[in-house]
Amino acid sequence: MIYFLQYPFMQRAVLVGILLAIIIPCVGIIIVLKRLSLMGDTLSHTSLAGVAMGLLLGWEPTLCAVLYCVAAALSIEWIRRMFPQYEDISLAIMMSLGIGLAGVLSGYVRSVGSFNDYLFGSIVAISDLDVYLVIGITVAVVLTFFLLYRELFVISFDEKGARLAGISVGRINFIFTILTAVTVAVAARTVGALIVSSMLVIPVACAMQFGKSYKQTVFFSIFFAFCFMITGLLLSFNIHDLKPGGAIVLIGVVVLLMIFAVKSLMRRFR
């Protein structure tokens, strides 16, 4: 571990990984409870369009990804109001638009390697600006999560009951959607745009096997995300050409399958 942290780019990667391990589960648990797992896929594909536009124009790709994701999140909320009985349509429409834009714009990007870094994540590509951006987003997400802890908890299980309780569901959903958008956008550099949606779900799925309350599930989710991040970064550092995003997600899937297997064996012995 000491040798691992001797390099500045690995120090940045570990710092960003730890911060993302904190905020991704905070957003992911709400997504899972609200049955909006497709939201991560939609925004991650939209972030690729922002990355391609940034590389094409010579702008900062991460900032462009954040702007595109925020615009997509606002569009999703607007389309959901147009189809209140079929809310999944908004996600399907924006995902199609994101994939289409990313496919078209990526064809004009000269630096294919830089674009691929955002597809599956890259340790070396993390810049100081990315670190500062992730720190700022982490502070915003953590503060918002704790300040709106009760409201998000109630809305996650029962939006109608939340309205009757006097909670501004529309405003809370709007804030949560924006937080999800910026979280997905900044995580694309380290984890990878095609993989970040999995990180929103897998740590929460693991935590739900142990957590006996909402609060416990949040803490377990952060713990699992932290373990997956650090282990994936260590493996990608020691194994040549191993993408960190893919390693992180595969570790998460293996751990989840092991948890299922152990719990199944324990039921049989009982």
PDB file of N, CA and C in Angstrom, residues 117-204:
ATOM      1  N   ASP A 117     -11.016   6.665 -22.256  1.00  0.00           N
ATOM      2  CA  ASP A 117     -10.761   6.787 -20.814  1.00  0.00           C
ATOM      3  C   ASP A 117     -12.050   7.049 -20.050  1.00  0.00           C
ATOM      4  N   TYR A 118     -12.972   7.758 -20.678  1.00  0.00           N
ATOM      5  CA  TYR A 118     -14.248   8.047 -20.026  1.00  0.00           C
ATOM      6  C   TYR A 118     -15.226   6.886 -20.145  1.00  0.00           C
ATOM      7  N   LEU A 119     -15.000   5.989 -21.084  1.00  0.00           N
ATOM      8  CA  LEU A 119     -15.889   4.838 -21.234  1.00  0.00           C
ATOM      9  C   LEU A 119     -15.733   3.854 -20.085  1.00  0.00           C
ATOM     10  N   PHE A 120     -14.480   3.540 -19.732  1.00  0.00           N
ATOM     11  CA  PHE A 120     -14.213   2.521 -18.729  1.00  0.00           C
ATOM     12  C   PHE A 120     -13.380   3.035 -17.553  1.00  0.00           C
ATOM     13  N   GLY A 121     -13.093   4.322 -17.529  1.00  0.00           N
ATOM     14  CA  GLY A 121     -12.333   4.895 -16.423  1.00  0.00           C
ATOM     15  C   GLY A 121     -10.844   4.815 -16.649  1.00  0.00           C
ATOM     16  N   SER A 122     -10.120   5.773 -16.073  1.00  0.00           N
ATOM     17  CA  SER A 122      -8.667   5.796 -16.211  1.00  0.00           C
ATOM     18  C   SER A 122      -8.060   6.437 -14.971  1.00  0.00           C
ATOM     19  N   ILE A 123      -7.095   5.743 -14.356  1.00  0.00           N
ATOM     20  CA  ILE A 123      -6.424   6.282 -13.173  1.00  0.00           C
ATOM     21  C   ILE A 123      -5.529   7.456 -13.552  1.00  0.00           C
ATOM     22  N   VAL A 124      -4.757   7.266 -14.632  1.00  0.00           N
ATOM     23  CA  VAL A 124      -3.764   8.268 -15.021  1.00  0.00           C
ATOM     24  C   VAL A 124      -4.420   9.571 -15.448  1.00  0.00           C
ATOM     25  N   ALA A 125      -5.649   9.503 -15.967  1.00  0.00           N
ATOM     26  CA  ALA A 125      -6.290  10.680 -16.561  1.00  0.00           C
ATOM     27  C   ALA A 125      -6.846  11.653 -15.529  1.00  0.00           C
ATOM     28  N   ILE A 126      -6.841  11.309 -14.261  1.00  0.00           N
ATOM     29  CA  ILE A 126      -7.419  12.194 -13.245  1.00  0.00           C
ATOM     30  C   ILE A 126      -6.517  13.404 -13.043  1.00  0.00           C
ATOM     31  N   SER A 127      -7.066  14.592 -13.254  1.00  0.00           N
ATOM     32  CA  SER A 127      -6.298  15.831 -13.112  1.00  0.00           C
ATOM     33  C   SER A 127      -6.625  16.495 -11.777  1.00  0.00           C
ATOM     34  N   ASP A 128      -5.876  17.554 -11.468  1.00  0.00           N
ATOM     35  CA  ASP A 128      -6.147  18.310 -10.246  1.00  0.00           C
ATOM     36  C   ASP A 128      -7.539  18.939 -10.292  1.00  0.00           C
ATOM     37  N   LEU A 129      -7.952  19.388 -11.492  1.00  0.00           N
ATOM     38  CA  LEU A 129      -9.292  19.969 -11.628  1.00  0.00           C
ATOM     39  C   LEU A 129     -10.365  18.939 -11.300  1.00  0.00           C
ATOM     40  N   ASP A 130     -10.166  17.691 -11.743  1.00  0.00           N
ATOM     41  CA  ASP A 130     -11.121  16.623 -11.425  1.00  0.00           C
ATOM     42  C   ASP A 130     -11.209  16.408  -9.912  1.00  0.00           C
ATOM     43  N   VAL A 131     -10.063  16.464  -9.242  1.00  0.00           N
ATOM     44  CA  VAL A 131     -10.036  16.274  -7.788  1.00  0.00           C
ATOM     45  C   VAL A 131     -10.828  17.379  -7.093  1.00  0.00           C
ATOM     46  N   TYR A 132     -10.574  18.624  -7.475  1.00  0.00           N
ATOM     47  CA  TYR A 132     -11.293  19.748  -6.863  1.00  0.00           C
ATOM     48  C   TYR A 132     -12.791  19.672  -7.153  1.00  0.00           C
ATOM     49  N   LEU A 133     -13.117  19.249  -8.373  1.00  0.00           N
ATOM     50  CA  LEU A 133     -14.529  19.134  -8.738  1.00  0.00           C
ATOM     51  C   LEU A 133     -15.218  18.061  -7.913  1.00  0.00           C
ATOM     52  N   VAL A 134     -14.555  16.929  -7.735  1.00  0.00           N
ATOM     53  CA  VAL A 134     -15.137  15.837  -6.945  1.00  0.00           C
ATOM     54  C   VAL A 134     -15.283  16.256  -5.480  1.00  0.00           C
ATOM     55  N   ILE A 135     -14.299  16.993  -4.944  1.00  0.00           N
ATOM     56  CA  ILE A 135     -14.393  17.471  -3.559  1.00  0.00           C
ATOM     57  C   ILE A 135     -15.604  18.378  -3.392  1.00  0.00           C
ATOM     58  N   GLY A 136     -15.778  19.306  -4.335  1.00  0.00           N
ATOM     59  CA  GLY A 136     -16.924  20.208  -4.263  1.00  0.00           C
ATOM     60  C   GLY A 136     -18.249  19.472  -4.356  1.00  0.00           C
ATOM     61  N   ILE A 137     -18.338  18.517  -5.284  1.00  0.00           N
ATOM     62  CA  ILE A 137     -19.566  17.739  -5.440  1.00  0.00           C
ATOM     63  C   ILE A 137     -19.838  16.903  -4.200  1.00  0.00           C
ATOM     64  N   THR A 138     -18.776  16.351  -3.604  1.00  0.00           N
ATOM     65  CA  THR A 138     -18.941  15.536  -2.394  1.00  0.00           C
ATOM     66  C   THR A 138     -19.531  16.346  -1.255  1.00  0.00           C
ATOM     67  N   VAL A 139     -19.003  17.546  -1.054  1.00  0.00           N
ATOM     68  CA  VAL A 139     -19.529  18.417   0.000  1.00  0.00           C
ATOM     69  C   VAL A 139     -21.005  18.727  -0.253  1.00  0.00           C
ATOM     70  N   ALA A 140     -21.344  19.043  -1.503  1.00  0.00           N
ATOM     71  CA  ALA A 140     -22.725  19.383  -1.841  1.00  0.00           C
ATOM     72  C   ALA A 140     -23.663  18.197  -1.640  1.00  0.00           C
ATOM     73  N   VAL A 141     -23.249  17.015  -2.085  1.00  0.00           N
ATOM     74  CA  VAL A 141     -24.105  15.829  -1.983  1.00  0.00           C
ATOM     75  C   VAL A 141     -24.297  15.417  -0.520  1.00  0.00           C
ATOM     76  N   VAL A 142     -23.213  15.390   0.249  1.00  0.00           N
ATOM     77  CA  VAL A 142     -23.304  14.971   1.657  1.00  0.00           C
ATOM     78  C   VAL A 142     -24.172  15.937   2.454  1.00  0.00           C
ATOM     79  N   LEU A 143     -23.960  17.228   2.269  1.00  0.00           N
ATOM     80  CA  LEU A 143     -24.764  18.211   2.994  1.00  0.00           C
ATOM     81  C   LEU A 143     -26.242  18.092   2.622  1.00  0.00           C
ATOM     82  N   THR A 144     -26.515  17.980   1.335  1.00  0.00           N
ATOM     83  CA  THR A 144     -27.905  17.876   0.897  1.00  0.00           C
ATOM     84  C   THR A 144     -28.546  16.594   1.405  1.00  0.00           C
ATOM     85  N   PHE A 145     -27.787  15.500   1.382  1.00  0.00           N
ATOM     86  CA  PHE A 145     -28.324  14.213   1.828  1.00  0.00           C
ATOM     87  C   PHE A 145     -28.722  14.261   3.296  1.00  0.00           C
ATOM     88  N   PHE A 146     -27.899  14.897   4.133  1.00  0.00           N
ATOM     89  CA  PHE A 146     -28.212  14.961   5.551  1.00  0.00           C
ATOM     90  C   PHE A 146     -29.279  16.009   5.864  1.00  0.00           C
ATOM     91  N   LEU A 147     -29.256  17.123   5.155  1.00  0.00           N
ATOM     92  CA  LEU A 147     -30.270  18.153   5.393  1.00  0.00           C
ATOM     93  C   LEU A 147     -31.657  17.692   4.961  1.00  0.00           C
ATOM     94  N   LEU A 148     -31.711  16.879   3.893  1.00  0.00           N
ATOM     95  CA  LEU A 148     -32.996  16.385   3.383  1.00  0.00           C
ATOM     96  C   LEU A 148     -33.168  14.891   3.678  1.00  0.00           C
ATOM     97  N   TYR A 149     -32.518  14.424   4.747  1.00  0.00           N
ATOM     98  CA  TYR A 149     -32.526  12.996   5.063  1.00  0.00           C
ATOM     99  C   TYR A 149     -33.956  12.476   5.257  1.00  0.00           C
ATOM    100  N   ARG A 150     -34.732  13.158   6.062  1.00  0.00           N
ATOM    101  CA  ARG A 150     -36.097  12.704   6.349  1.00  0.00           C
ATOM    102  C   ARG A 150     -36.968  12.754   5.096  1.00  0.00           C
ATOM    103  N   GLU A 151     -36.873  13.853   4.344  1.00  0.00           N
ATOM    104  CA  GLU A 151     -37.697  14.015   3.152  1.00  0.00           C
ATOM    105  C   GLU A 151     -37.375  12.954   2.102  1.00  0.00           C
ATOM    106  N   LEU A 152     -36.085  12.725   1.877  1.00  0.00           N
ATOM    107  CA  LEU A 152     -35.687  11.716   0.900  1.00  0.00           C
ATOM    108  C   LEU A 152     -36.117  10.316   1.338  1.00  0.00           C
ATOM    109  N   PHE A 153     -36.038  10.067   2.649  1.00  0.00           N
ATOM    110  CA  PHE A 153     -36.451   8.765   3.183  1.00  0.00           C
ATOM    111  C   PHE A 153     -37.939   8.524   2.923  1.00  0.00           C
ATOM    112  N   VAL A 154     -38.768   9.506   3.208  1.00  0.00           N
ATOM    113  CA  VAL A 154     -40.214   9.347   3.030  1.00  0.00           C
ATOM    114  C   VAL A 154     -40.579   9.231   1.557  1.00  0.00           C
ATOM    115  N   ILE A 155     -39.988  10.089   0.722  1.00  0.00           N
ATOM    116  CA  ILE A 155     -40.305  10.080  -0.707  1.00  0.00           C
ATOM    117  C   ILE A 155     -39.878   8.778  -1.361  1.00  0.00           C
ATOM    118  N   SER A 156     -38.797   8.177  -0.875  1.00  0.00           N
ATOM    119  CA  SER A 156     -38.295   6.938  -1.466  1.00  0.00           C
ATOM    120  C   SER A 156     -39.306   5.806  -1.358  1.00  0.00           C
ATOM    121  N   PHE A 157     -40.091   5.807  -0.293  1.00  0.00           N
ATOM    122  CA  PHE A 157     -41.039   4.720  -0.066  1.00  0.00           C
ATOM    123  C   PHE A 157     -42.464   5.070  -0.483  1.00  0.00           C
ATOM    124  N   ASP A 158     -42.856   6.341  -0.318  1.00  0.00           N
ATOM    125  CA  ASP A 158     -44.255   6.689  -0.574  1.00  0.00           C
ATOM    126  C   ASP A 158     -44.360   8.172  -0.925  1.00  0.00           C
ATOM    127  N   GLU A 159     -44.409   8.483  -2.232  1.00  0.00           N
ATOM    128  CA  GLU A 159     -44.505   9.886  -2.647  1.00  0.00           C
ATOM    129  C   GLU A 159     -45.865  10.480  -2.302  1.00  0.00           C
ATOM    130  N   LYS A 160     -46.922   9.676  -2.432  1.00  0.00           N
ATOM    131  CA  LYS A 160     -48.255  10.192  -2.107  1.00  0.00           C
ATOM    132  C   LYS A 160     -48.364  10.526  -0.626  1.00  0.00           C
ATOM    133  N   GLY A 161     -47.836   9.641   0.209  1.00  0.00           N
ATOM    134  CA  GLY A 161     -47.839   9.909   1.642  1.00  0.00           C
ATOM    135  C   GLY A 161     -46.989  11.124   1.979  1.00  0.00           C
ATOM    136  N   ALA A 162     -45.891  11.319   1.248  1.00  0.00           N
ATOM    137  CA  ALA A 162     -45.034  12.484   1.478  1.00  0.00           C
ATOM    138  C   ALA A 162     -45.776  13.775   1.164  1.00  0.00           C
ATOM    139  N   ARG A 163     -46.558  13.775   0.079  1.00  0.00           N
ATOM    140  CA  ARG A 163     -47.348  14.969  -0.254  1.00  0.00           C
ATOM    141  C   ARG A 163     -48.370  15.268   0.833  1.00  0.00           C
ATOM    142  N   LEU A 164     -49.019  14.210   1.337  1.00  0.00           N
ATOM    143  CA  LEU A 164     -50.006  14.412   2.403  1.00  0.00           C
ATOM    144  C   LEU A 164     -49.348  14.914   3.684  1.00  0.00           C
ATOM    145  N   ALA A 165     -48.063  14.569   3.864  1.00  0.00           N
ATOM    146  CA  ALA A 165     -47.337  15.024   5.055  1.00  0.00           C
ATOM    147  C   ALA A 165     -46.807  16.447   4.907  1.00  0.00           C
ATOM    148  N   GLY A 166     -47.076  17.052   3.760  1.00  0.00           N
ATOM    149  CA  GLY A 166     -46.657  18.437   3.558  1.00  0.00           C
ATOM    150  C   GLY A 166     -45.276  18.605   2.966  1.00  0.00           C
ATOM    151  N   ILE A 167     -44.678  17.514   2.476  1.00  0.00           N
ATOM    152  CA  ILE A 167     -43.342  17.587   1.876  1.00  0.00           C
ATOM    153  C   ILE A 167     -43.464  18.030   0.426  1.00  0.00           C
ATOM    154  N   SER A 168     -42.614  18.950   0.011  1.00  0.00           N
ATOM    155  CA  SER A 168     -42.594  19.435  -1.370  1.00  0.00           C
ATOM    156  C   SER A 168     -41.888  18.400  -2.245  1.00  0.00           C
ATOM    157  N   VAL A 169     -42.667  17.434  -2.716  1.00  0.00           N
ATOM    158  CA  VAL A 169     -42.106  16.312  -3.459  1.00  0.00           C
ATOM    159  C   VAL A 169     -41.426  16.777  -4.740  1.00  0.00           C
ATOM    160  N   GLY A 170     -42.068  17.690  -5.461  1.00  0.00           N
ATOM    161  CA  GLY A 170     -41.497  18.175  -6.706  1.00  0.00           C
ATOM    162  C   GLY A 170     -40.137  18.830  -6.508  1.00  0.00           C
ATOM    163  N   ARG A 171     -40.014  19.652  -5.480  1.00  0.00           N
ATOM    164  CA  ARG A 171     -38.746  20.348  -5.212  1.00  0.00           C
ATOM    165  C   ARG A 171     -37.666  19.357  -4.787  1.00  0.00           C
ATOM    166  N   ILE A 172     -38.022  18.406  -3.927  1.00  0.00           N
ATOM    167  CA  ILE A 172     -37.041  17.422  -3.463  1.00  0.00           C
ATOM    168  C   ILE A 172     -36.582  16.541  -4.619  1.00  0.00           C
ATOM    169  N   ASN A 173     -37.516  16.111  -5.465  1.00  0.00           N
ATOM    170  CA  ASN A 173     -37.143  15.295  -6.628  1.00  0.00           C
ATOM    171  C   ASN A 173     -36.237  16.067  -7.580  1.00  0.00           C
ATOM    172  N   PHE A 174     -36.502  17.353  -7.723  1.00  0.00           N
ATOM    173  CA  PHE A 174     -35.680  18.198  -8.590  1.00  0.00           C
ATOM    174  C   PHE A 174     -34.242  18.268  -8.059  1.00  0.00           C
ATOM    175  N   ILE A 175     -34.106  18.512  -6.760  1.00  0.00           N
ATOM    176  CA  ILE A 175     -32.771  18.588  -6.151  1.00  0.00           C
ATOM    177  C   ILE A 175     -32.055  17.258  -6.257  1.00  0.00           C
ATOM    178  N   PHE A 176     -32.776  16.166  -5.983  1.00  0.00           N
ATOM    179  CA  PHE A 176     -32.158  14.841  -6.041  1.00  0.00           C
ATOM    180  C   PHE A 176     -31.710  14.502  -7.463  1.00  0.00           C
ATOM    181  N   THR A 177     -32.502  14.871  -8.450  1.00  0.00           N
ATOM    182  CA  THR A 177     -32.145  14.596  -9.837  1.00  0.00           C
ATOM    183  C   THR A 177     -30.879  15.339 -10.232  1.00  0.00           C
ATOM    184  N   ILE A 178     -30.736  16.589  -9.795  1.00  0.00           N
ATOM    185  CA  ILE A 178     -29.538  17.367 -10.087  1.00  0.00           C
ATOM    186  C   ILE A 178     -28.320  16.724  -9.424  1.00  0.00           C
ATOM    187  N   LEU A 179     -28.456  16.293  -8.166  1.00  0.00           N
ATOM    188  CA  LEU A 179     -27.348  15.637  -7.466  1.00  0.00           C
ATOM    189  C   LEU A 179     -26.939  14.349  -8.173  1.00  0.00           C
ATOM    190  N   THR A 180     -27.915  13.589  -8.637  1.00  0.00           N
ATOM    191  CA  THR A 180     -27.606  12.360  -9.364  1.00  0.00           C
ATOM    192  C   THR A 180     -26.837  12.673 -10.641  1.00  0.00           C
ATOM    193  N   ALA A 181     -27.253  13.720 -11.337  1.00  0.00           N
ATOM    194  CA  ALA A 181     -26.608  14.095 -12.597  1.00  0.00           C
ATOM    195  C   ALA A 181     -25.144  14.455 -12.394  1.00  0.00           C
ATOM    196  N   VAL A 182     -24.858  15.302 -11.410  1.00  0.00           N
ATOM    197  CA  VAL A 182     -23.464  15.738 -11.212  1.00  0.00           C
ATOM    198  C   VAL A 182     -22.614  14.586 -10.654  1.00  0.00           C
ATOM    199  N   THR A 183     -23.210  13.715  -9.852  1.00  0.00           N
ATOM    200  CA  THR A 183     -22.465  12.565  -9.320  1.00  0.00           C
ATOM    201  C   THR A 183     -22.047  11.623 -10.438  1.00  0.00           C
ATOM    202  N   VAL A 184     -22.979  11.321 -11.332  1.00  0.00           N
ATOM    203  CA  VAL A 184     -22.674  10.437 -12.459  1.00  0.00           C
ATOM    204  C   VAL A 184     -21.614  11.065 -13.362  1.00  0.00           C
ATOM    205  N   ALA A 185     -21.715  12.371 -13.591  1.00  0.00           N
ATOM    206  CA  ALA A 185     -20.788  13.047 -14.500  1.00  0.00           C
ATOM    207  C   ALA A 185     -19.357  13.032 -13.963  1.00  0.00           C
ATOM    208  N   VAL A 186     -19.178  13.338 -12.684  1.00  0.00           N
ATOM    209  CA  VAL A 186     -17.814  13.402 -12.134  1.00  0.00           C
ATOM    210  C   VAL A 186     -17.227  12.010 -11.914  1.00  0.00           C
ATOM    211  N   ALA A 187     -18.092  10.997 -11.780  1.00  0.00           N
ATOM    212  CA  ALA A 187     -17.601   9.630 -11.574  1.00  0.00           C
ATOM    213  C   ALA A 187     -17.162   8.976 -12.875  1.00  0.00           C
ATOM    214  N   ALA A 188     -17.528   9.577 -14.009  1.00  0.00           N
ATOM    215  CA  ALA A 188     -17.212   8.968 -15.300  1.00  0.00           C
ATOM    216  C   ALA A 188     -15.712   8.847 -15.523  1.00  0.00           C
ATOM    217  N   ARG A 189     -14.933   9.814 -15.018  1.00  0.00           N
ATOM    218  CA  ARG A 189     -13.482   9.794 -15.267  1.00  0.00           C
ATOM    219  C   ARG A 189     -12.816   8.607 -14.566  1.00  0.00           C
ATOM    220  N   THR A 190     -13.172   8.358 -13.315  1.00  0.00           N
ATOM    221  CA  THR A 190     -12.522   7.289 -12.555  1.00  0.00           C
ATOM    222  C   THR A 190     -13.155   5.929 -12.810  1.00  0.00           C
ATOM    223  N   VAL A 191     -14.459   5.850 -12.647  1.00  0.00           N
ATOM    224  CA  VAL A 191     -15.153   4.569 -12.745  1.00  0.00           C
ATOM    225  C   VAL A 191     -15.459   4.215 -14.193  1.00  0.00           C
ATOM    226  N   GLY A 192     -15.778   5.221 -15.008  1.00  0.00           N
ATOM    227  CA  GLY A 192     -16.165   4.973 -16.390  1.00  0.00           C
ATOM    228  C   GLY A 192     -17.644   5.212 -16.591  1.00  0.00           C
ATOM    229  N   ALA A 193     -17.989   5.909 -17.663  1.00  0.00           N
ATOM    230  CA  ALA A 193     -19.390   6.279 -17.897  1.00  0.00           C
ATOM    231  C   ALA A 193     -20.287   5.065 -18.091  1.00  0.00           C
ATOM    232  N   LEU A 194     -19.742   4.003 -18.692  1.00  0.00           N
ATOM    233  CA  LEU A 194     -20.552   2.811 -18.935  1.00  0.00           C
ATOM    234  C   LEU A 194     -20.703   1.943 -17.694  1.00  0.00           C
ATOM    235  N   ILE A 195     -19.974   2.264 -16.634  1.00  0.00           N
ATOM    236  CA  ILE A 195     -19.933   1.408 -15.452  1.00  0.00           C
ATOM    237  C   ILE A 195     -20.481   2.095 -14.206  1.00  0.00           C
ATOM    238  N   VAL A 196     -20.529   3.422 -14.222  1.00  0.00           N
ATOM    239  CA  VAL A 196     -20.926   4.144 -13.016  1.00  0.00           C
ATOM    240  C   VAL A 196     -22.348   3.783 -12.587  1.00  0.00           C
ATOM    241  N   SER A 197     -23.216   3.474 -13.551  1.00  0.00           N
ATOM    242  CA  SER A 197     -24.589   3.097 -13.189  1.00  0.00           C
ATOM    243  C   SER A 197     -24.608   1.820 -12.357  1.00  0.00           C
ATOM    244  N   SER A 198     -23.659   0.909 -12.623  1.00  0.00           N
ATOM    245  CA  SER A 198     -23.570  -0.320 -11.826  1.00  0.00           C
ATOM    246  C   SER A 198     -23.153  -0.017 -10.392  1.00  0.00           C
ATOM    247  N   MET A 199     -22.272   0.973 -10.225  1.00  0.00           N
ATOM    248  CA  MET A 199     -21.818   1.344  -8.885  1.00  0.00           C
ATOM    249  C   MET A 199     -22.921   1.996  -8.074  1.00  0.00           C
ATOM    250  N   LEU A 200     -23.933   2.517  -8.739  1.00  0.00           N
ATOM    251  CA  LEU A 200     -25.077   3.082  -8.022  1.00  0.00           C
ATOM    252  C   LEU A 200     -25.953   1.990  -7.405  1.00  0.00           C
ATOM    253  N   VAL A 201     -25.866   0.791  -7.952  1.00  0.00           N
ATOM    254  CA  VAL A 201     -26.789  -0.278  -7.560  1.00  0.00           C
ATOM    255  C   VAL A 201     -26.102  -1.380  -6.757  1.00  0.00           C
ATOM    256  N   ILE A 202     -24.921  -1.842  -7.200  1.00  0.00           N
ATOM    257  CA  ILE A 202     -24.301  -3.030  -6.601  1.00  0.00           C
ATOM    258  C   ILE A 202     -23.963  -2.856  -5.120  1.00  0.00           C
ATOM    259  N   PRO A 203     -23.308  -1.756  -4.684  1.00  0.00           N
ATOM    260  CA  PRO A 203     -23.052  -1.616  -3.241  1.00  0.00           C
ATOM    261  C   PRO A 203     -24.326  -1.589  -2.412  1.00  0.00           C
ATOM    262  N   VAL A 204     -25.375  -0.975  -2.963  1.00  0.00           N
ATOM    263  CA  VAL A 204     -26.654  -0.934  -2.248  1.00  0.00           C
ATOM    264  C   VAL A 204     -27.259  -2.329  -2.166  1.00  0.00           C
TER     265      VAL A 204
END
